[in-house]
Amino acid sequence: MKIRAEHITKEFGEFAALVDVSIEIPSGELVALLGPSGSGKTTLLRVIAGLEVAQKGRVFLGDEEITHATIQARGIGFVFQDYALFEHLTVAENIAFGLSVRKQPAAKIELRVRDLLARVQLSELSTRLPSELSGGQRQRVALARALAPDPKVLLLDEPFGALDARVRAELRTWLRRLHDDLHITSVFVTHDQEEALEVADRIVVLDHGKIEQVGSPNEVFDRPASAFVIEFLGGANVLRGEVHGDRGSFGELVLPWTGAGDGAARAFVRGHDLELGREPVPQSLSVTIQDVREIGITARVVVTHLDHGELVIELSRRRLAELALVRGDRAIATVRTASVFLDNPPPSQALS
Amino acid sequence: MKRAVGETPWVRRSLIAIAVGFFVLFMVVPLGVVFAIAVRDGIAPYLAAITTPDAKSAIKLTLLVAGIAVPLNIGFGIAAAWSLARFKFPGRRALLTLIDIPFAVSPVVVGMMFILLFGAHGYLHSSHKIVFAVPGIVLATTFVTIPFVARALIPALEARGPEQELAALTLGASPWQTFWRVTLPGLRWPLAYGAILSTARAIGEFGAVSVVSGHIRGETNTVPLHIEILYNDFQYQAAFAVATILVVLALATVVLQRVVEWRAERNRV
């Protein structure tokens, strides 16, 4: 079922957690709310679930307005960051909770619990207490418990936040597969861009209580809407310069500028969008090799440039071997693609 | 052998000796004396002393008082702990401090307080007899044991946070169902802990009860008051025989308390 939030404003005392945020989450999608801590992503999730009440704005589930509905009446499955399992109940009793409070017949509850236990691969652990489970197992119990009453949508707050790297990666793939099976509209909050890019159908990037960009993982990655988005996604070099008319100059480098406005600007270039060579070509940066690191199939080369300082370039180890570059060598770096943003964008440029 | 800290074996041994010696001198010996004197004339006089009509009536009254005061404290403790741990309201800090007042005020003062309130010339005097009767004893006992349950629950509630209750609500539970099926079972160990301490104090309370009871034998004497009367009558053997009841109850409390702490520890996620 689709979720729509209109003009949500939520303040905690002086702190504005959400400022006039509007968003629509299409039915059946798996959407990531991505942003740093304090960006408002968790607050938005909790407002949708009714765990927080916004000062302004309206929330819809499908075509029904739920702005003032009680938490129970919304029929939303919620997975809490630290799971919030009922410590005194077994795994099976935790999963059954949402059904037994609705006074469902025992036989029906048992069938549903057994089905969900199998789905989250915990059938053998049904009589354990939460304190006897690992972090990943608790996470799966929390998910099964949220799914048991057949919620209209599923909301997950930092679902993998408290787990170690290997379990995280496993659960990510598992959640994606589960979503492909169930097709339940799902929204999860994360501060990990890799997680969002890998798992989500659509990413909503938030910062300071505002939406910076909404798009598919590729759109967000390839065409970041603001300097914040590309910085938050990480791995970009920054070249300082200025734009004027239809072009920007960044040291000896000239890049096209299609946006509105003039002034001081930054060009963001990802490590793998810089190419290294030995022969001088026009539109390039002359650099000195500072450090070479080989990591599996890729290599990371740190170079220094007179104006722009240190830049990090990523290339394949094969290409590095062809170039035969070592520390202290002089080389040429060319830019494949760059994202240029004004330091002080005019207000109209913010979002289209 | 590797030691965690750098004391010499000599220092270590003397410290342990001091601790053990202190424990024996101040706890084991006095408690041992209670039992020794209680049975010094044999088992028959011991049993006789704890089964006289006055002794039986004192035991009954003590159990009745504890049976009323402790449930009252559980109810009040849950309500107070919930509001103090979950809601932010003006005066919250003050209330957190005020809840400890029964611990700070001398029990004798508590007893006098109730006499001034409900006595013959008291502000709340009524035709119903309150002081020098069972209701006064219940009131005084409830007052001195009020903080135990709330004090045990507040840190537990704060450590737990509201997530489990919120989770129950998202799963469709009503507030009532949430309280009975999530909050209360989740707090059962700290609640048991507070109730045990509260019971122990209710059974053993002397000062406040002594002031409000009026010492009417067979009517308003609790076990501690009965022991005092026997002792003042030079019936040492009988006094110590009845005292063993309190000692056994106290030891049972300590053991129960350890069991509850251990269970609570084991159940923590």
PDB file of N, CA, C and O in Angstrom, chain A residues 46 51 71-72 76 78 80 82 84-88 97-98 100-103 129-131 138 145-146 149, chain B residues 160 163-175 177-178 181-183 185-186 188 266-269:
ATOM      1  N   ARG A  46       9.083   7.434  12.232  1.00  0.00           N
ATOM      2  CA  ARG A  46       8.258   7.343  13.431  1.00  0.00           C
ATOM      3  C   ARG A  46       6.971   8.149  13.308  1.00  0.00           C
ATOM      4  O   ARG A  46       5.952   7.782  13.897  1.00  0.00           O
ATOM      5  N   LEU A  51       4.450   6.885  16.092  1.00  0.00           N
ATOM      6  CA  LEU A  51       5.228   6.876  17.336  1.00  0.00           C
ATOM      7  C   LEU A  51       5.627   8.296  17.727  1.00  0.00           C
ATOM      8  O   LEU A  51       5.967   8.558  18.870  1.00  0.00           O
ATOM      9  N   ILE A  71      -1.764   4.361  17.052  1.00  0.00           N
ATOM     10  CA  ILE A  71      -0.704   3.480  16.551  1.00  0.00           C
ATOM     11  C   ILE A  71      -1.313   2.136  16.132  1.00  0.00           C
ATOM     12  O   ILE A  71      -1.010   1.613  15.059  1.00  0.00           O
ATOM     13  N   GLN A  72      -2.197   1.609  16.982  1.00  0.00           N
ATOM     14  CA  GLN A  72      -2.767   0.281  16.730  1.00  0.00           C
ATOM     15  C   GLN A  72      -3.595   0.261  15.448  1.00  0.00           C
ATOM     16  O   GLN A  72      -3.584  -0.705  14.702  1.00  0.00           O
ATOM     17  N   ILE A  76       0.580  -0.928  10.887  1.00  0.00           N
ATOM     18  CA  ILE A  76       1.924  -0.791  10.335  1.00  0.00           C
ATOM     19  C   ILE A  76       2.858  -1.717  11.104  1.00  0.00           C
ATOM     20  O   ILE A  76       2.825  -1.772  12.326  1.00  0.00           O
ATOM     21  N   PHE A  78       6.469  -2.464  12.464  1.00  0.00           N
ATOM     22  CA  PHE A  78       7.627  -1.616  12.767  1.00  0.00           C
ATOM     23  C   PHE A  78       8.730  -2.469  13.375  1.00  0.00           C
ATOM     24  O   PHE A  78       8.500  -3.218  14.311  1.00  0.00           O
ATOM     25  N   PHE A  80      12.165  -2.154  15.356  1.00  0.00           N
ATOM     26  CA  PHE A  80      12.928  -1.151  16.097  1.00  0.00           C
ATOM     27  C   PHE A  80      14.421  -1.396  15.957  1.00  0.00           C
ATOM     28  O   PHE A  80      14.864  -2.519  15.739  1.00  0.00           O
ATOM     29  N   ASP A  82      16.897  -1.440  18.126  1.00  0.00           N
ATOM     30  CA  ASP A  82      17.484  -2.489  18.979  1.00  0.00           C
ATOM     31  C   ASP A  82      16.457  -3.604  19.230  1.00  0.00           C
ATOM     32  O   ASP A  82      16.416  -4.183  20.303  1.00  0.00           O
ATOM     33  N   ALA A  84      13.682  -4.426  20.322  1.00  0.00           N
ATOM     34  CA  ALA A  84      12.573  -4.313  21.270  1.00  0.00           C
ATOM     35  C   ALA A  84      11.775  -5.609  21.378  1.00  0.00           C
ATOM     36  O   ALA A  84      10.554  -5.606  21.460  1.00  0.00           O
ATOM     37  N   LEU A  85      12.471  -6.739  21.389  1.00  0.00           N
ATOM     38  CA  LEU A  85      11.780  -8.021  21.591  1.00  0.00           C
ATOM     39  C   LEU A  85      11.282  -8.086  23.030  1.00  0.00           C
ATOM     40  O   LEU A  85      11.863  -7.477  23.920  1.00  0.00           O
ATOM     41  N   PHE A  86      10.183  -8.829  23.240  1.00  0.00           N
ATOM     42  CA  PHE A  86       9.680  -9.008  24.597  1.00  0.00           C
ATOM     43  C   PHE A  86      10.579 -10.031  25.291  1.00  0.00           C
ATOM     44  O   PHE A  86      10.582 -11.210  24.938  1.00  0.00           O
ATOM     45  N   GLU A  87      11.344  -9.549  26.275  1.00  0.00           N
ATOM     46  CA  GLU A  87      12.395 -10.372  26.871  1.00  0.00           C
ATOM     47  C   GLU A  87      11.867 -11.601  27.598  1.00  0.00           C
ATOM     48  O   GLU A  87      12.575 -12.582  27.744  1.00  0.00           O
ATOM     49  N   HIS A  88      10.617 -11.503  28.071  1.00  0.00           N
ATOM     50  CA  HIS A  88      10.106 -12.607  28.884  1.00  0.00           C
ATOM     51  C   HIS A  88       9.370 -13.640  28.040  1.00  0.00           C
ATOM     52  O   HIS A  88       8.884 -14.623  28.574  1.00  0.00           O
ATOM     53  N   PHE A  97       2.566 -12.635  19.269  1.00  0.00           N
ATOM     54  CA  PHE A  97       1.976 -11.560  20.073  1.00  0.00           C
ATOM     55  C   PHE A  97       0.916 -10.756  19.317  1.00  0.00           C
ATOM     56  O   PHE A  97      -0.208 -10.570  19.806  1.00  0.00           O
ATOM     57  N   GLY A  98       1.260 -10.302  18.123  1.00  0.00           N
ATOM     58  CA  GLY A  98       0.348  -9.451  17.352  1.00  0.00           C
ATOM     59  C   GLY A  98      -0.937 -10.163  16.973  1.00  0.00           C
ATOM     60  O   GLY A  98      -1.962  -9.520  16.716  1.00  0.00           O
ATOM     61  N   SER A 100      -2.214 -12.863  18.944  1.00  0.00           N
ATOM     62  CA  SER A 100      -2.949 -13.249  20.147  1.00  0.00           C
ATOM     63  C   SER A 100      -3.645 -12.042  20.784  1.00  0.00           C
ATOM     64  O   SER A 100      -4.704 -12.196  21.386  1.00  0.00           O
ATOM     65  N   VAL A 101      -3.085 -10.823  20.647  1.00  0.00           N
ATOM     66  CA  VAL A 101      -3.803  -9.670  21.196  1.00  0.00           C
ATOM     67  C   VAL A 101      -5.058  -9.365  20.375  1.00  0.00           C
ATOM     68  O   VAL A 101      -5.950  -8.676  20.842  1.00  0.00           O
ATOM     69  N   ARG A 102      -5.100  -9.891  19.164  1.00  0.00           N
ATOM     70  CA  ARG A 102      -6.301  -9.720  18.337  1.00  0.00           C
ATOM     71  C   ARG A 102      -7.275 -10.886  18.520  1.00  0.00           C
ATOM     72  O   ARG A 102      -8.225 -11.021  17.759  1.00  0.00           O
ATOM     73  N   LYS A 103      -6.980 -11.747  19.501  1.00  0.00           N
ATOM     74  CA  LYS A 103      -7.863 -12.854  19.845  1.00  0.00           C
ATOM     75  C   LYS A 103      -8.125 -13.781  18.663  1.00  0.00           C
ATOM     76  O   LYS A 103      -9.236 -14.224  18.423  1.00  0.00           O
ATOM     77  N   LEU A 129      14.584 -17.935  24.482  1.00  0.00           N
ATOM     78  CA  LEU A 129      14.301 -16.555  24.882  1.00  0.00           C
ATOM     79  C   LEU A 129      15.202 -15.618  24.069  1.00  0.00           C
ATOM     80  O   LEU A 129      16.270 -16.027  23.632  1.00  0.00           O
ATOM     81  N   PRO A 130      14.774 -14.371  23.891  1.00  0.00           N
ATOM     82  CA  PRO A 130      15.609 -13.433  23.117  1.00  0.00           C
ATOM     83  C   PRO A 130      17.039 -13.333  23.640  1.00  0.00           C
ATOM     84  O   PRO A 130      17.969 -13.181  22.851  1.00  0.00           O
ATOM     85  N   SER A 131      17.218 -13.456  24.978  1.00  0.00           N
ATOM     86  CA  SER A 131      18.569 -13.328  25.534  1.00  0.00           C
ATOM     87  C   SER A 131      19.477 -14.467  25.086  1.00  0.00           C
ATOM     88  O   SER A 131      20.684 -14.391  25.252  1.00  0.00           O
ATOM     89  N   ARG A 138      17.996 -12.211  16.506  1.00  0.00           N
ATOM     90  CA  ARG A 138      17.015 -11.305  17.120  1.00  0.00           C
ATOM     91  C   ARG A 138      16.378 -10.416  16.068  1.00  0.00           C
ATOM     92  O   ARG A 138      15.178 -10.164  16.091  1.00  0.00           O
ATOM     93  N   ARG A 145       7.973 -10.971  13.801  1.00  0.00           N
ATOM     94  CA  ARG A 145       6.935 -10.483  14.702  1.00  0.00           C
ATOM     95  C   ARG A 145       6.164  -9.338  14.048  1.00  0.00           C
ATOM     96  O   ARG A 145       4.940  -9.260  14.146  1.00  0.00           O
ATOM     97  N   ALA A 146       6.894  -8.444  13.362  1.00  0.00           N
ATOM     98  CA  ALA A 146       6.241  -7.308  12.708  1.00  0.00           C
ATOM     99  C   ALA A 146       5.369  -7.769  11.545  1.00  0.00           C
ATOM    100  O   ALA A 146       4.330  -7.175  11.259  1.00  0.00           O
ATOM    101  N   PRO A 149       1.018  -9.953  11.965  1.00  0.00           N
ATOM    102  CA  PRO A 149      -0.378  -9.503  11.822  1.00  0.00           C
ATOM    103  C   PRO A 149      -0.718  -9.041  10.404  1.00  0.00           C
ATOM    104  O   PRO A 149      -1.750  -8.406  10.220  1.00  0.00           O
TER     105      PRO A 149
ATOM    106  N   ARG B 160      15.127  -0.045  30.606  1.00  0.00           N
ATOM    107  CA  ARG B 160      14.384  -0.740  29.562  1.00  0.00           C
ATOM    108  C   ARG B 160      13.976   0.172  28.426  1.00  0.00           C
ATOM    109  O   ARG B 160      13.882  -0.256  27.282  1.00  0.00           O
ATOM    110  N   GLU B 163      10.624   1.126  24.315  1.00  0.00           N
ATOM    111  CA  GLU B 163      10.482   0.448  23.015  1.00  0.00           C
ATOM    112  C   GLU B 163       9.575  -0.778  23.051  1.00  0.00           C
ATOM    113  O   GLU B 163       8.805  -0.995  22.124  1.00  0.00           O
ATOM    114  N   GLN B 164       9.690  -1.582  24.134  1.00  0.00           N
ATOM    115  CA  GLN B 164       8.867  -2.798  24.145  1.00  0.00           C
ATOM    116  C   GLN B 164       7.384  -2.456  24.163  1.00  0.00           C
ATOM    117  O   GLN B 164       6.578  -3.111  23.511  1.00  0.00           O
ATOM    118  N   GLU B 165       7.022  -1.412  24.919  1.00  0.00           N
ATOM    119  CA  GLU B 165       5.620  -0.999  24.964  1.00  0.00           C
ATOM    120  C   GLU B 165       5.178  -0.471  23.591  1.00  0.00           C
ATOM    121  O   GLU B 165       4.098  -0.796  23.113  1.00  0.00           O
ATOM    122  N   LEU B 166       6.057   0.328  22.960  1.00  0.00           N
ATOM    123  CA  LEU B 166       5.717   0.860  21.635  1.00  0.00           C
ATOM    124  C   LEU B 166       5.569  -0.279  20.633  1.00  0.00           C
ATOM    125  O   LEU B 166       4.673  -0.272  19.789  1.00  0.00           O
ATOM    126  N   ALA B 167       6.457  -1.267  20.743  1.00  0.00           N
ATOM    127  CA  ALA B 167       6.376  -2.414  19.839  1.00  0.00           C
ATOM    128  C   ALA B 167       5.022  -3.105  20.011  1.00  0.00           C
ATOM    129  O   ALA B 167       4.369  -3.462  19.024  1.00  0.00           O
ATOM    130  N   ALA B 168       4.594  -3.262  21.259  1.00  0.00           N
ATOM    131  CA  ALA B 168       3.306  -3.912  21.514  1.00  0.00           C
ATOM    132  C   ALA B 168       2.171  -3.112  20.869  1.00  0.00           C
ATOM    133  O   ALA B 168       1.262  -3.686  20.263  1.00  0.00           O
ATOM    134  N   LEU B 169       2.245  -1.782  20.946  1.00  0.00           N
ATOM    135  CA  LEU B 169       1.198  -0.949  20.345  1.00  0.00           C
ATOM    136  C   LEU B 169       1.180  -1.110  18.826  1.00  0.00           C
ATOM    137  O   LEU B 169       0.112  -1.228  18.222  1.00  0.00           O
ATOM    138  N   THR B 170       2.381  -1.126  18.199  1.00  0.00           N
ATOM    139  CA  THR B 170       2.392  -1.289  16.739  1.00  0.00           C
ATOM    140  C   THR B 170       1.845  -2.652  16.347  1.00  0.00           C
ATOM    141  O   THR B 170       1.360  -2.829  15.231  1.00  0.00           O
ATOM    142  N   LEU B 171       1.916  -3.623  17.262  1.00  0.00           N
ATOM    143  CA  LEU B 171       1.397  -4.959  16.949  1.00  0.00           C
ATOM    144  C   LEU B 171      -0.097  -5.053  17.231  1.00  0.00           C
ATOM    145  O   LEU B 171      -0.683  -6.129  17.117  1.00  0.00           O
ATOM    146  N   GLY B 172      -0.693  -3.938  17.639  1.00  0.00           N
ATOM    147  CA  GLY B 172      -2.145  -3.912  17.781  1.00  0.00           C
ATOM    148  C   GLY B 172      -2.654  -4.084  19.199  1.00  0.00           C
ATOM    149  O   GLY B 172      -3.857  -4.186  19.408  1.00  0.00           O
ATOM    150  N   ALA B 173      -1.758  -4.135  20.191  1.00  0.00           N
ATOM    151  CA  ALA B 173      -2.214  -4.336  21.565  1.00  0.00           C
ATOM    152  C   ALA B 173      -2.812  -3.045  22.118  1.00  0.00           C
ATOM    153  O   ALA B 173      -2.315  -1.954  21.833  1.00  0.00           O
ATOM    154  N   SER B 174      -3.876  -3.171  22.926  1.00  0.00           N
ATOM    155  CA  SER B 174      -4.438  -2.011  23.599  1.00  0.00           C
ATOM    156  C   SER B 174      -3.508  -1.627  24.742  1.00  0.00           C
ATOM    157  O   SER B 174      -2.668  -2.425  25.156  1.00  0.00           O
ATOM    158  N   PRO B 175      -3.620  -0.390  25.271  1.00  0.00           N
ATOM    159  CA  PRO B 175      -2.775  -0.005  26.407  1.00  0.00           C
ATOM    160  C   PRO B 175      -2.900  -0.985  27.569  1.00  0.00           C
ATOM    161  O   PRO B 175      -1.908  -1.310  28.232  1.00  0.00           O
ATOM    162  N   GLN B 177      -3.745  -4.246  27.430  1.00  0.00           N
ATOM    163  CA  GLN B 177      -3.025  -5.482  27.074  1.00  0.00           C
ATOM    164  C   GLN B 177      -1.526  -5.269  27.185  1.00  0.00           C
ATOM    165  O   GLN B 177      -0.795  -6.141  27.656  1.00  0.00           O
ATOM    166  N   THR B 178      -1.050  -4.092  26.755  1.00  0.00           N
ATOM    167  CA  THR B 178       0.374  -3.796  26.814  1.00  0.00           C
ATOM    168  C   THR B 178       0.873  -3.835  28.245  1.00  0.00           C
ATOM    169  O   THR B 178       1.923  -4.403  28.541  1.00  0.00           O
ATOM    170  N   ARG B 181       0.620  -7.634  29.537  1.00  0.00           N
ATOM    171  CA  ARG B 181       1.366  -8.668  28.819  1.00  0.00           C
ATOM    172  C   ARG B 181       2.811  -8.307  28.548  1.00  0.00           C
ATOM    173  O   ARG B 181       3.614  -9.183  28.236  1.00  0.00           O
ATOM    174  N   VAL B 182       3.149  -7.008  28.621  1.00  0.00           N
ATOM    175  CA  VAL B 182       4.529  -6.614  28.321  1.00  0.00           C
ATOM    176  C   VAL B 182       5.188  -5.927  29.516  1.00  0.00           C
ATOM    177  O   VAL B 182       6.227  -6.373  30.001  1.00  0.00           O
ATOM    178  N   THR B 183       4.557  -4.851  30.015  1.00  0.00           N
ATOM    179  CA  THR B 183       5.197  -4.071  31.074  1.00  0.00           C
ATOM    180  C   THR B 183       5.367  -4.880  32.350  1.00  0.00           C
ATOM    181  O   THR B 183       6.471  -5.025  32.874  1.00  0.00           O
ATOM    182  N   PRO B 185       5.074  -8.249  33.109  1.00  0.00           N
ATOM    183  CA  PRO B 185       5.985  -9.396  33.086  1.00  0.00           C
ATOM    184  C   PRO B 185       7.440  -8.965  32.927  1.00  0.00           C
ATOM    185  O   PRO B 185       8.339  -9.585  33.491  1.00  0.00           O
ATOM    186  N   GLY B 186       7.676  -7.897  32.180  1.00  0.00           N
ATOM    187  CA  GLY B 186       9.049  -7.426  31.984  1.00  0.00           C
ATOM    188  C   GLY B 186       9.655  -6.897  33.268  1.00  0.00           C
ATOM    189  O   GLY B 186      10.871  -6.867  33.418  1.00  0.00           O
ATOM    190  N   ARG B 188       8.909  -8.153  36.312  1.00  0.00           N
ATOM    191  CA  ARG B 188       8.571  -9.037  37.428  1.00  0.00           C
ATOM    192  C   ARG B 188       9.715  -9.210  38.415  1.00  0.00           C
ATOM    193  O   ARG B 188       9.483  -9.313  39.613  1.00  0.00           O
ATOM    194  N   ARG B 266      20.065 -13.142  34.750  1.00  0.00           N
ATOM    195  CA  ARG B 266      20.059 -14.156  33.706  1.00  0.00           C
ATOM    196  C   ARG B 266      19.101 -13.817  32.581  1.00  0.00           C
ATOM    197  O   ARG B 266      19.287 -14.217  31.446  1.00  0.00           O
ATOM    198  N   ASN B 267      18.031 -13.064  32.917  1.00  0.00           N
ATOM    199  CA  ASN B 267      17.011 -12.800  31.914  1.00  0.00           C
ATOM    200  C   ASN B 267      17.274 -11.553  31.090  1.00  0.00           C
ATOM    201  O   ASN B 267      16.532 -11.243  30.184  1.00  0.00           O
ATOM    202  N   ARG B 268      18.318 -10.819  31.491  1.00  0.00           N
ATOM    203  CA  ARG B 268      18.562  -9.566  30.774  1.00  0.00           C
ATOM    204  C   ARG B 268      19.049  -9.849  29.360  1.00  0.00           C
ATOM    205  O   ARG B 268      19.873 -10.725  29.144  1.00  0.00           O
ATOM    206  N   VAL B 269      18.520  -9.095  28.414  1.00  0.00           N
ATOM    207  CA  VAL B 269      18.963  -9.274  27.029  1.00  0.00           C
ATOM    208  C   VAL B 269      20.202  -8.426  26.791  1.00  0.00           C
ATOM    209  O   VAL B 269      20.211  -7.276  27.159  1.00  0.00           O
TER     210      VAL B 269
END
